[in-house]
Structures are given as C-alpha cells and as structure tokens.
Amino acid sequence: MTDSQTTSRPGTPRLKDLVRDVIRHYKHEKESEAHQIFRQSAGHKPKGVLPQTINPDEETVPGIEHPGSTGVIYCSDRAMANGFSYAESHAWANLGQGAPEVGPIPDSAPRPTSIPLPTDSLEYAPTTGVKALREAVANLYNDTYRKGKASQYTYENVCIVPGGRAGLSRVAAVIGDVYTSYQIPDYTAYDQVLSAFKRLVPVPTALEPRDKYKLDIEQTKKDIRTQGLAVILASNPRNPTGQVIKGNDLKELVSLGREGTTVILDEFYSWYIYPEHDRDYGRSISSAEYIHDVNDDSVIIVDGLTKNWRLPGWRVCWVLGPKNLVTALSQSGSFLDGGANHPMQLAALPLLDPVFVRSEKIALQKHFKMKRDHVLARLHELHLDVDIPPTSTFYIWLNLEKLPEPLNNGLTFFEELLKEQTIVIPGIFFDINPSHRRNLFHSPCHSFVRLSFGPPLEDLDKGLDAMDRVLKKARKHGMSGFGHHYKKSVDKNEMPPESPTVA
C-alpha cells in the first residue's frame, strides 16, 4: 500500500501514522531497559502508590528515605557506571552539565587564580552574609535595574547563601501551608524542593510548545483566583527551554507580587540573553526592573556567581527581597546550611563592580551566542532541527519524537550516548513530578533531551560527533541494536587506575 492509498483526503492522518501513535501511547516503561534502570535507582520508585513497598537495598536506615536525585546527579552516576571519571572527565563530552565553562573566554577578564585569607575570614560569616557583599549586591541591582526609582535596595534586602539550591531551600522553609504554582518543564531541583517541604502544595501548569513555552499571565491570574495560589515559582530565563519572560509580560508577572501572591524567580541565567543587534549586547533581564517598592512588593529573586560569573565552585549566591523576608531567611539558614563560605564572600566583592559587570556581560553574551549558533547549525546537519531555538540560557531543548523507536525517548537516547562517552539530560527530569507517580511514557517531556552548550567548543563538537555516530548506526544497521545491554555498574576490570597517593 502506498502513502497515497492510506490517505483519503488532505488533512486525514495516514494509517501508519495512526498505528504508530497508538503504539507510542500504549508503550509502558516496564518494557524499556533504560526506564527500568531509572526506576531501580534510589529514590525514583513511584511514591504513594498502593501497595507501598520498601526497597531493602535502598531504605536501610529506619526513618530515612531517598528523595530522588536531580537530573545532573543521576546522569553523572549512570555515566560513572559506564566508565566516566571526574579525574579524566575530558575524555567524555558532558553536554549534560548545568554549568558554564569556567576557563578564559575572549575579551573577558582573567580568571581568579587565588584568594586572600585574612584572619577574620576564618571565623563564621553571618547567616545573612558579609555586610559588604550584601551592599555590593544591592548596589549592582540599583545601578543596573533601578536608576531613577524612588525605592532602592539596601543590604537589608540581600541574603547571601551557599548556592542556588540553598537559597531556594531557605525560602521554602519559611513559606507556610500554601498552594505553590510551578511550570513544566522547569529546573530539576524544584522537584526535590516541592517533595521535601511538605507544606508547599504543588500545583502544576504545563507550558505548551505551540506557545513557545510562554507563561500565560492571564491564565495565571485566573488560577490565583480560582485555585487560591499563594506562591508562583519559576526560572527566568527558563531552564531547560531557553526561553525568557521579558518586557510587558515580566512587568505583569511582577505586578502579581502587589496583589497578594508571592513571586519567586530564579534568575541565574539573567546575563545569557542573545540579542539580534550588536547595540543590545550587555543588557540583562531581571524582575528587579519592574518592582515598585522593594519592601512591599512580594517578589523574591535568587541569583549568584554560579552561572553569570562562571564560578559554580565558589557557592556564593544571594536571595533578594523585602527586608522582612531576609530576617526570616537568616533564621532558616541557621539550621539549614549555616551560611556561605566567608573567604569566598570577601573574594567576590570586586566582581560585583558595575563597570566590571558590564564588560563581562558583553564578553559572555558574544561567546555563548557563538556556541549556540554553532550547535544549532550542527544539529541541522544531523537533521535534528530544534523546534524552538533558545533565546537565552545555554540549553537546547531537543525533541526526539521524529526519530525511530526506541531512540525517540530521552532516557534511551541518553543511554545510547553513554556508550559513546557523551552525557545529555533526559527530558523527564524537567517534568516536575514530586511523587514520581506518573508513567514516564506519559510525561510531556519524555521525548526530549536537554543539551548544554555550557562546555568549551571542542567538547560540544565531541558530543555532536557522538550523536552523529549513533544516528549513522541506526541508518546503517537498523534499530535492533538499540534499547538494551546497558551497564548497571562499572566493570572493575575496566576501571581506570586511581591516581597514586602522594605521601
């Protein structure tokens, strides 16, 4: 039967497409080796499903249960089972990493190579952070986003925290019993936050590809009225889709903070904006621009040195918001994390100078835009065109649904690339599913992977070459060689020798 015989009139689906769609929707994760490996990993079994069972290999300490790992951690563990080693990480292409390259880039200032250690820095820092750094953060936001506005940030609006997750955890710890809105897809750690802090009742909203994953502000306002939403949690720019809320849409979102709803915005990628015109290089995005009163508007900003300054190892970040919030975060920080590293806070001070920041933004945006365009061009050569190219962040949200089974789902594609010493992040990790109940094949993120163009260019090409090899193998030998024979753990005979210990 030819294709023309299977279609009765324009617009009617072909029979083979209908059959393929039925098979796709009735596929179950129990039939997939890649999905079973995921479910057998500690913390990823469905919770709240009767009859409830205990995995004796996982829950060995009474009262302790695994919360489930974030996507990057799970994928790193699976990579290590396939021979990946952090000591020899450059042998692999890590397109899954959620961090930018940390080395020199064109036109950027030299990278830090040492830090001073004054005696006072050996003491604990306050749980809200070193006052001088808090002042520097407030000054940077005022200079960048609040010139000419009557309401200005001060150090009392800033809390320094040891990483973005620590900041989110501190905020979550001081939120009462409320309905919390979040979007799918979004940052993987939100899943763990919404699972661990039981008082936050998660209310999901699925963002649609046809709308370029845009948050519908009018629908959000309606949900606030009809569902009683008290908190909105979102990343902006958005991980993993690479899209950004800006202009009037961001202004409208911020306005909700004056109408009885708390808006929490993760702005870690605020510099990773890729302009169409050269004159726009150096501009960044923040909700701080649209806040009327820094102490009355219920808008909380989380950001730090991790992404924009390309210093993920420093673990120096901040939460910006009303003064009353900061006093609460000081209290939650005293029992959650104890505060950020004191010497690193002092070392960060010169990096927040507004003149330095403006220069660094331009260098970063030009370099990462070049890498984005390079990866998109290579994906096009592989016939893996990106439906919605990123306008921000350093991620590409790649839909695999047009590939033949089983390569058309993120988990299997990920496992096949591990065989080629390449890491990507399966899309299911961005489907915030706090109790892990949903059949993974039913996830709206199931056919996606997130590719990071954070690593250096040579690592990106290494990973794209690996994808090319997988696709060529599929074309040459068919699909029978895919979807099975995945390593559960590293073979001891294949483990690289450990580095000798220096006495």
Short mmCIF file of N, CA, C and O in Angstrom, two decimals, residues 90-200:
data_model
loop_
_atom_site.label_atom_id
_atom_site.label_comp_id
_atom_site.label_asym_id
_atom_site.label_seq_id
_atom_site.Cartn_x
_atom_site.Cartn_y
_atom_site.Cartn_z
N HIS A 90 37.65 14.95 30.69
CA HIS A 90 37.77 15.48 29.33
C HIS A 90 37.82 14.38 28.28
O HIS A 90 37.82 14.67 27.08
N ALA A 91 37.89 13.13 28.72
CA ALA A 91 37.76 12.03 27.76
C ALA A 91 36.32 11.90 27.27
O ALA A 91 36.06 11.24 26.27
N TRP A 92 35.41 12.50 28.01
CA TRP A 92 33.99 12.46 27.68
C TRP A 92 33.53 13.83 27.22
O TRP A 92 34.17 14.85 27.47
N ALA A 93 32.37 13.84 26.54
CA ALA A 93 31.70 15.09 26.20
C ALA A 93 30.49 15.22 27.12
O ALA A 93 29.53 14.46 27.01
N ASN A 94 30.57 16.17 28.05
CA ASN A 94 29.48 16.33 29.01
C ASN A 94 28.55 17.45 28.57
O ASN A 94 28.68 18.60 28.98
N LEU A 95 27.60 17.10 27.70
CA LEU A 95 26.59 18.05 27.25
C LEU A 95 25.40 18.07 28.21
O LEU A 95 24.36 18.65 27.91
N GLY A 96 25.59 17.43 29.37
CA GLY A 96 24.55 17.46 30.37
C GLY A 96 24.83 18.44 31.48
O GLY A 96 23.97 18.71 32.31
N GLN A 97 26.03 18.99 31.51
CA GLN A 97 26.41 19.80 32.66
C GLN A 97 25.57 21.07 32.75
O GLN A 97 25.27 21.72 31.75
N GLY A 98 25.17 21.37 33.99
CA GLY A 98 24.36 22.55 34.22
C GLY A 98 25.21 23.74 34.62
O GLY A 98 24.75 24.60 35.38
N ALA A 99 26.42 23.80 34.14
CA ALA A 99 27.33 24.90 34.48
C ALA A 99 28.04 25.36 33.22
O ALA A 99 28.26 24.59 32.28
N PRO A 100 28.41 26.64 33.17
CA PRO A 100 29.16 27.14 32.01
C PRO A 100 30.63 26.77 32.11
O PRO A 100 31.11 26.39 33.18
N GLU A 101 31.34 26.87 31.00
CA GLU A 101 32.79 26.68 31.05
C GLU A 101 33.39 27.75 31.97
O GLU A 101 32.94 28.89 32.01
N VAL A 102 34.40 27.36 32.73
CA VAL A 102 34.94 28.25 33.76
C VAL A 102 36.29 28.86 33.36
O VAL A 102 36.81 29.71 34.10
N GLY A 103 36.84 28.46 32.22
CA GLY A 103 38.14 28.98 31.80
C GLY A 103 38.02 30.31 31.09
O GLY A 103 36.94 30.92 31.00
N PRO A 104 39.14 30.79 30.56
CA PRO A 104 39.14 32.08 29.84
C PRO A 104 38.25 32.03 28.60
O PRO A 104 38.16 31.00 27.93
N ILE A 105 37.60 33.14 28.30
CA ILE A 105 36.86 33.31 27.04
C ILE A 105 37.28 34.64 26.44
O ILE A 105 37.79 35.53 27.16
N PRO A 106 37.11 34.84 25.15
CA PRO A 106 37.58 36.07 24.51
C PRO A 106 37.01 37.34 25.15
O PRO A 106 35.82 37.40 25.48
N ASP A 107 37.89 38.33 25.35
CA ASP A 107 37.53 39.67 25.83
C ASP A 107 37.05 39.69 27.27
O ASP A 107 36.51 40.70 27.73
N SER A 108 37.19 38.59 27.98
CA SER A 108 36.80 38.54 29.39
C SER A 108 38.02 38.80 30.27
O SER A 108 39.16 38.59 29.86
N ALA A 109 37.77 39.24 31.49
CA ALA A 109 38.85 39.48 32.45
C ALA A 109 39.53 38.15 32.80
O ALA A 109 38.91 37.08 32.69
N PRO A 110 40.79 38.21 33.23
CA PRO A 110 41.47 36.97 33.66
C PRO A 110 40.69 36.28 34.78
O PRO A 110 40.06 36.93 35.61
N ARG A 111 40.72 34.96 34.77
CA ARG A 111 40.00 34.20 35.78
C ARG A 111 40.72 34.28 37.13
O ARG A 111 41.96 34.35 37.18
N PRO A 112 39.97 34.24 38.23
CA PRO A 112 40.62 34.26 39.55
C PRO A 112 41.50 33.03 39.73
O PRO A 112 41.11 31.92 39.39
N THR A 113 42.68 33.24 40.26
CA THR A 113 43.61 32.12 40.49
C THR A 113 44.01 31.99 41.95
O THR A 113 44.62 31.00 42.34
N SER A 114 43.68 32.98 42.78
CA SER A 114 43.98 32.90 44.20
C SER A 114 43.04 33.84 44.95
O SER A 114 42.47 34.75 44.36
N ILE A 115 42.88 33.60 46.24
CA ILE A 115 42.05 34.47 47.07
C ILE A 115 42.79 34.76 48.37
O ILE A 115 43.53 33.92 48.87
N PRO A 116 42.62 35.96 48.91
CA PRO A 116 43.24 36.27 50.21
C PRO A 116 42.50 35.56 51.34
O PRO A 116 41.31 35.26 51.23
N LEU A 117 43.22 35.31 52.43
CA LEU A 117 42.63 34.66 53.59
C LEU A 117 42.98 35.47 54.85
O LEU A 117 43.77 35.02 55.70
N PRO A 118 42.38 36.66 55.00
CA PRO A 118 42.63 37.42 56.23
C PRO A 118 42.14 36.63 57.44
O PRO A 118 41.21 35.82 57.35
N THR A 119 42.75 36.91 58.57
CA THR A 119 42.44 36.14 59.78
C THR A 119 40.95 36.18 60.11
O THR A 119 40.35 35.17 60.50
N ASP A 120 40.34 37.36 59.96
CA ASP A 120 38.91 37.48 60.29
C ASP A 120 38.04 36.56 59.43
O ASP A 120 36.96 36.14 59.86
N SER A 121 38.51 36.24 58.23
CA SER A 121 37.71 35.40 57.33
C SER A 121 37.67 33.94 57.78
O SER A 121 36.89 33.14 57.23
N LEU A 122 38.51 33.59 58.76
CA LEU A 122 38.49 32.22 59.27
C LEU A 122 37.36 32.00 60.26
O LEU A 122 37.08 30.86 60.64
N GLU A 123 36.70 33.08 60.65
CA GLU A 123 35.53 32.99 61.52
C GLU A 123 34.29 32.66 60.68
O GLU A 123 34.27 32.82 59.47
N TYR A 124 33.22 32.21 61.37
CA TYR A 124 31.93 32.08 60.70
C TYR A 124 31.51 33.44 60.15
O TYR A 124 31.73 34.48 60.78
N ALA A 125 30.86 33.43 58.99
CA ALA A 125 30.20 34.64 58.49
C ALA A 125 28.77 34.65 59.02
O ALA A 125 28.22 33.61 59.37
N PRO A 126 28.13 35.81 59.08
CA PRO A 126 26.72 35.86 59.48
C PRO A 126 25.87 35.00 58.53
O PRO A 126 26.22 34.84 57.35
N THR A 127 24.77 34.47 59.02
CA THR A 127 23.92 33.62 58.16
C THR A 127 23.29 34.41 57.02
O THR A 127 22.88 33.82 56.03
N THR A 128 23.22 35.73 57.15
CA THR A 128 22.73 36.56 56.04
C THR A 128 23.86 36.98 55.12
O THR A 128 23.61 37.57 54.06
N GLY A 129 25.10 36.71 55.49
CA GLY A 129 26.23 37.06 54.65
C GLY A 129 27.01 38.25 55.16
O GLY A 129 26.57 39.00 56.04
N VAL A 130 28.19 38.45 54.58
CA VAL A 130 29.05 39.58 54.92
C VAL A 130 28.37 40.87 54.48
O VAL A 130 27.91 40.98 53.33
N LYS A 131 28.32 41.85 55.35
CA LYS A 131 27.59 43.09 55.05
C LYS A 131 28.12 43.77 53.80
O LYS A 131 27.34 44.27 52.97
N ALA A 132 29.42 43.82 53.61
CA ALA A 132 30.00 44.49 52.44
C ALA A 132 29.53 43.84 51.14
O ALA A 132 29.26 44.54 50.15
N LEU A 133 29.40 42.52 51.13
CA LEU A 133 28.93 41.84 49.92
C LEU A 133 27.44 42.09 49.71
O LEU A 133 26.99 42.29 48.57
N ARG A 134 26.70 42.10 50.77
CA ARG A 134 25.27 42.41 50.66
C ARG A 134 25.07 43.82 50.09
O ARG A 134 24.20 44.04 49.23
N GLU A 135 25.89 44.76 50.53
CA GLU A 135 25.83 46.12 49.98
C GLU A 135 26.20 46.14 48.51
O GLU A 135 25.58 46.86 47.71
N ALA A 136 27.20 45.36 48.13
CA ALA A 136 27.64 45.32 46.73
C ALA A 136 26.55 44.75 45.83
O ALA A 136 26.34 45.24 44.71
N VAL A 137 25.85 43.71 46.30
CA VAL A 137 24.75 43.14 45.52
C VAL A 137 23.63 44.17 45.35
O VAL A 137 23.12 44.38 44.24
N ALA A 138 23.24 44.83 46.45
CA ALA A 138 22.19 45.84 46.38
C ALA A 138 22.57 46.96 45.42
O ALA A 138 21.76 47.40 44.58
N ASN A 139 23.82 47.41 45.48
CA ASN A 139 24.30 48.48 44.60
C ASN A 139 24.26 48.07 43.14
O ASN A 139 23.88 48.87 42.26
N LEU A 140 24.65 46.82 42.85
CA LEU A 140 24.64 46.34 41.46
C LEU A 140 23.23 46.34 40.89
O LEU A 140 23.01 46.78 39.76
N TYR A 141 22.26 45.87 41.67
CA TYR A 141 20.87 45.85 41.18
C TYR A 141 20.32 47.26 41.02
O TYR A 141 19.60 47.54 40.04
N ASN A 142 20.65 48.14 41.93
CA ASN A 142 20.18 49.52 41.80
C ASN A 142 20.78 50.18 40.56
O ASN A 142 20.08 50.89 39.82
N ASP A 143 22.07 49.96 40.33
CA ASP A 143 22.75 50.56 39.18
C ASP A 143 22.23 50.00 37.86
O ASP A 143 22.09 50.73 36.88
N THR A 144 21.94 48.70 37.85
CA THR A 144 21.55 48.04 36.60
C THR A 144 20.07 48.19 36.28
O THR A 144 19.70 48.40 35.12
N TYR A 145 19.24 48.10 37.29
CA TYR A 145 17.79 48.00 37.03
C TYR A 145 16.93 49.08 37.69
O TYR A 145 15.75 49.19 37.36
N ARG A 146 17.49 49.88 38.61
CA ARG A 146 16.62 50.75 39.38
C ARG A 146 17.06 52.21 39.40
O ARG A 146 16.72 52.98 40.31
N LYS A 147 17.79 52.62 38.38
CA LYS A 147 18.19 54.02 38.29
C LYS A 147 16.95 54.91 38.17
O LYS A 147 16.05 54.64 37.36
N GLY A 148 16.93 55.96 38.97
CA GLY A 148 15.83 56.91 38.91
C GLY A 148 14.59 56.50 39.67
O GLY A 148 13.59 57.24 39.69
N LYS A 149 14.60 55.33 40.29
CA LYS A 149 13.43 54.87 41.05
C LYS A 149 13.56 55.30 42.52
O LYS A 149 14.65 55.28 43.09
N ALA A 150 12.45 55.65 43.11
CA ALA A 150 12.47 56.13 44.49
C ALA A 150 12.87 55.03 45.46
O ALA A 150 13.60 55.26 46.43
N SER A 151 12.39 53.82 45.22
CA SER A 151 12.67 52.70 46.12
C SER A 151 13.95 52.00 45.66
O SER A 151 14.06 51.55 44.52
N GLN A 152 14.92 51.92 46.56
CA GLN A 152 16.22 51.33 46.25
C GLN A 152 16.52 50.18 47.21
O GLN A 152 16.11 50.19 48.38
N TYR A 153 17.25 49.19 46.70
CA TYR A 153 17.69 48.09 47.56
C TYR A 153 18.80 48.56 48.50
O TYR A 153 19.62 49.42 48.14
N THR A 154 18.83 48.00 49.70
CA THR A 154 19.94 48.18 50.62
C THR A 154 20.43 46.80 51.03
O THR A 154 19.84 45.77 50.64
N TYR A 155 21.47 46.76 51.84
CA TYR A 155 21.99 45.46 52.27
C TYR A 155 20.94 44.66 53.02
O TYR A 155 20.97 43.42 53.05
N GLU A 156 19.96 45.35 53.62
CA GLU A 156 18.92 44.65 54.38
C GLU A 156 17.97 43.87 53.48
O GLU A 156 17.19 43.05 53.98
N ASN A 157 18.04 44.08 52.17
CA ASN A 157 17.21 43.33 51.21
C ASN A 157 17.94 42.13 50.63
O ASN A 157 17.39 41.44 49.77
N VAL A 158 19.16 41.89 51.09
CA VAL A 158 20.01 40.85 50.48
C VAL A 158 20.41 39.82 51.53
O VAL A 158 20.85 40.17 52.63
N CYS A 159 20.29 38.55 51.16
CA CYS A 159 20.78 37.45 52.00
C CYS A 159 21.74 36.61 51.15
O CYS A 159 21.35 36.11 50.08
N ILE A 160 22.98 36.50 51.57
CA ILE A 160 23.97 35.68 50.87
C ILE A 160 23.78 34.23 51.28
O ILE A 160 23.65 33.92 52.48
N VAL A 161 23.79 33.32 50.31
CA VAL A 161 23.52 31.90 50.57
C VAL A 161 24.57 31.04 49.86
O VAL A 161 25.14 31.46 48.86
N PRO A 162 24.82 29.81 50.37
CA PRO A 162 25.83 28.94 49.77
C PRO A 162 25.30 28.13 48.58
O PRO A 162 25.26 26.89 48.60
N GLY A 163 24.86 28.82 47.55
CA GLY A 163 24.37 28.15 46.35
C GLY A 163 22.89 28.41 46.11
O GLY A 163 22.15 28.77 47.03
N GLY A 164 22.48 28.23 44.86
CA GLY A 164 21.08 28.48 44.50
C GLY A 164 20.11 27.54 45.18
O GLY A 164 19.03 27.96 45.61
N ARG A 165 20.48 26.25 45.29
CA ARG A 165 19.59 25.31 45.96
C ARG A 165 19.41 25.68 47.42
O ARG A 165 18.31 25.55 47.98
N ALA A 166 20.50 26.14 48.05
CA ALA A 166 20.41 26.56 49.45
C ALA A 166 19.47 27.75 49.57
O ALA A 166 18.69 27.85 50.53
N GLY A 167 19.55 28.66 48.61
CA GLY A 167 18.65 29.81 48.64
C GLY A 167 17.20 29.40 48.51
O GLY A 167 16.33 29.87 49.26
N LEU A 168 16.93 28.50 47.56
CA LEU A 168 15.56 28.01 47.37
C LEU A 168 15.07 27.26 48.61
O LEU A 168 13.91 27.39 49.01
N SER A 169 15.96 26.48 49.22
CA SER A 169 15.58 25.72 50.41
C SER A 169 15.27 26.65 51.58
O SER A 169 14.32 26.43 52.33
N ARG A 170 16.07 27.70 51.74
CA ARG A 170 15.78 28.67 52.80
C ARG A 170 14.42 29.32 52.59
O ARG A 170 13.65 29.50 53.54
N VAL A 171 14.14 29.69 51.34
CA VAL A 171 12.85 30.32 51.05
C VAL A 171 11.71 29.33 51.31
O VAL A 171 10.70 29.67 51.94
N ALA A 172 11.87 28.10 50.83
CA ALA A 172 10.82 27.09 51.01
C ALA A 172 10.56 26.83 52.49
O ALA A 172 9.42 26.57 52.90
N ALA A 173 11.61 26.91 53.32
CA ALA A 173 11.47 26.61 54.74
C ALA A 173 10.66 27.66 55.49
O ALA A 173 10.13 27.38 56.57
N VAL A 174 10.54 28.86 54.92
CA VAL A 174 9.81 29.92 55.63
C VAL A 174 8.43 30.20 55.01
O VAL A 174 7.73 31.10 55.45
N ILE A 175 8.07 29.39 54.01
CA ILE A 175 6.74 29.53 53.41
C ILE A 175 5.76 28.63 54.16
O ILE A 175 6.08 27.49 54.49
N GLY A 176 4.58 29.14 54.45
CA GLY A 176 3.59 28.38 55.20
C GLY A 176 2.87 27.34 54.36
O GLY A 176 3.33 26.97 53.27
N ASP A 177 1.73 26.86 54.84
CA ASP A 177 0.93 25.84 54.13
C ASP A 177 0.16 26.52 53.00
O ASP A 177 -0.92 27.08 53.22
N VAL A 178 0.72 26.46 51.80
CA VAL A 178 0.14 27.20 50.68
C VAL A 178 0.17 26.37 49.40
O VAL A 178 0.95 25.42 49.27
N TYR A 179 -0.67 26.77 48.46
CA TYR A 179 -0.62 26.22 47.10
C TYR A 179 0.47 26.95 46.33
O TYR A 179 0.49 28.18 46.26
N THR A 180 1.38 26.16 45.75
CA THR A 180 2.52 26.72 45.04
C THR A 180 2.46 26.34 43.57
O THR A 180 2.46 25.15 43.23
N SER A 181 2.41 27.33 42.71
CA SER A 181 2.34 27.10 41.27
C SER A 181 3.74 26.92 40.70
O SER A 181 4.66 27.67 41.03
N TYR A 182 3.89 25.92 39.86
CA TYR A 182 5.14 25.74 39.13
C TYR A 182 4.79 25.30 37.72
O TYR A 182 3.66 24.91 37.42
N GLN A 183 5.76 25.40 36.82
CA GLN A 183 5.51 25.10 35.41
C GLN A 183 6.33 23.89 34.97
O GLN A 183 7.37 23.59 35.53
N ILE A 184 5.81 23.23 33.96
CA ILE A 184 6.50 22.11 33.33
C ILE A 184 6.74 22.48 31.86
O ILE A 184 5.82 22.87 31.17
N PRO A 185 7.99 22.38 31.39
CA PRO A 185 9.20 21.91 32.08
C PRO A 185 9.90 23.05 32.80
O PRO A 185 9.74 24.21 32.45
N ASP A 186 10.69 22.68 33.82
CA ASP A 186 11.46 23.68 34.56
C ASP A 186 12.61 22.99 35.29
O ASP A 186 12.77 21.78 35.20
N TYR A 187 13.37 23.76 36.03
CA TYR A 187 14.60 23.35 36.69
C TYR A 187 14.38 22.12 37.57
O TYR A 187 13.45 22.06 38.37
N THR A 188 15.27 21.13 37.45
CA THR A 188 15.07 19.83 38.08
C THR A 188 15.02 19.89 39.60
O THR A 188 14.33 19.09 40.23
N ALA A 189 15.73 20.82 40.24
CA ALA A 189 15.78 20.85 41.70
C ALA A 189 14.43 21.24 42.31
O ALA A 189 14.18 20.98 43.49
N TYR A 190 13.54 21.87 41.53
CA TYR A 190 12.22 22.23 42.07
C TYR A 190 11.46 20.98 42.50
O TYR A 190 10.66 21.02 43.43
N ASP A 191 11.67 19.88 41.78
CA ASP A 191 11.04 18.61 42.13
C ASP A 191 11.39 18.21 43.56
O ASP A 191 10.53 17.89 44.38
N GLN A 192 12.69 18.27 43.88
CA GLN A 192 13.13 17.88 45.21
C GLN A 192 12.65 18.86 46.28
O GLN A 192 12.27 18.47 47.38
N VAL A 193 12.65 20.16 45.95
CA VAL A 193 12.20 21.17 46.92
C VAL A 193 10.72 20.95 47.24
O VAL A 193 10.30 20.97 48.40
N LEU A 194 9.92 20.72 46.20
CA LEU A 194 8.48 20.55 46.41
C LEU A 194 8.16 19.21 47.07
O LEU A 194 7.10 19.05 47.67
N SER A 195 9.09 18.24 46.96
CA SER A 195 8.88 16.96 47.63
C SER A 195 9.30 17.03 49.09
O SER A 195 8.66 16.46 49.97
N ALA A 196 10.40 17.74 49.36
CA ALA A 196 10.97 17.75 50.70
C ALA A 196 10.19 18.64 51.67
O ALA A 196 10.05 18.30 52.85
N PHE A 197 9.71 19.77 51.18
CA PHE A 197 8.99 20.70 52.04
C PHE A 197 7.49 20.46 51.86
O PHE A 197 6.85 21.01 50.96
N LYS A 198 6.94 19.62 52.72
CA LYS A 198 5.58 19.11 52.54
C LYS A 198 4.51 20.18 52.63
O LYS A 198 3.39 20.00 52.18
N ARG A 199 4.84 21.34 53.27
CA ARG A 199 3.84 22.38 53.42
C ARG A 199 3.54 23.07 52.10
O ARG A 199 2.50 23.73 51.96
N LEU A 200 4.46 22.94 51.13
CA LEU A 200 4.23 23.52 49.81
C LEU A 200 3.39 22.53 49.00
O LEU A 200 3.87 21.46 48.63
#
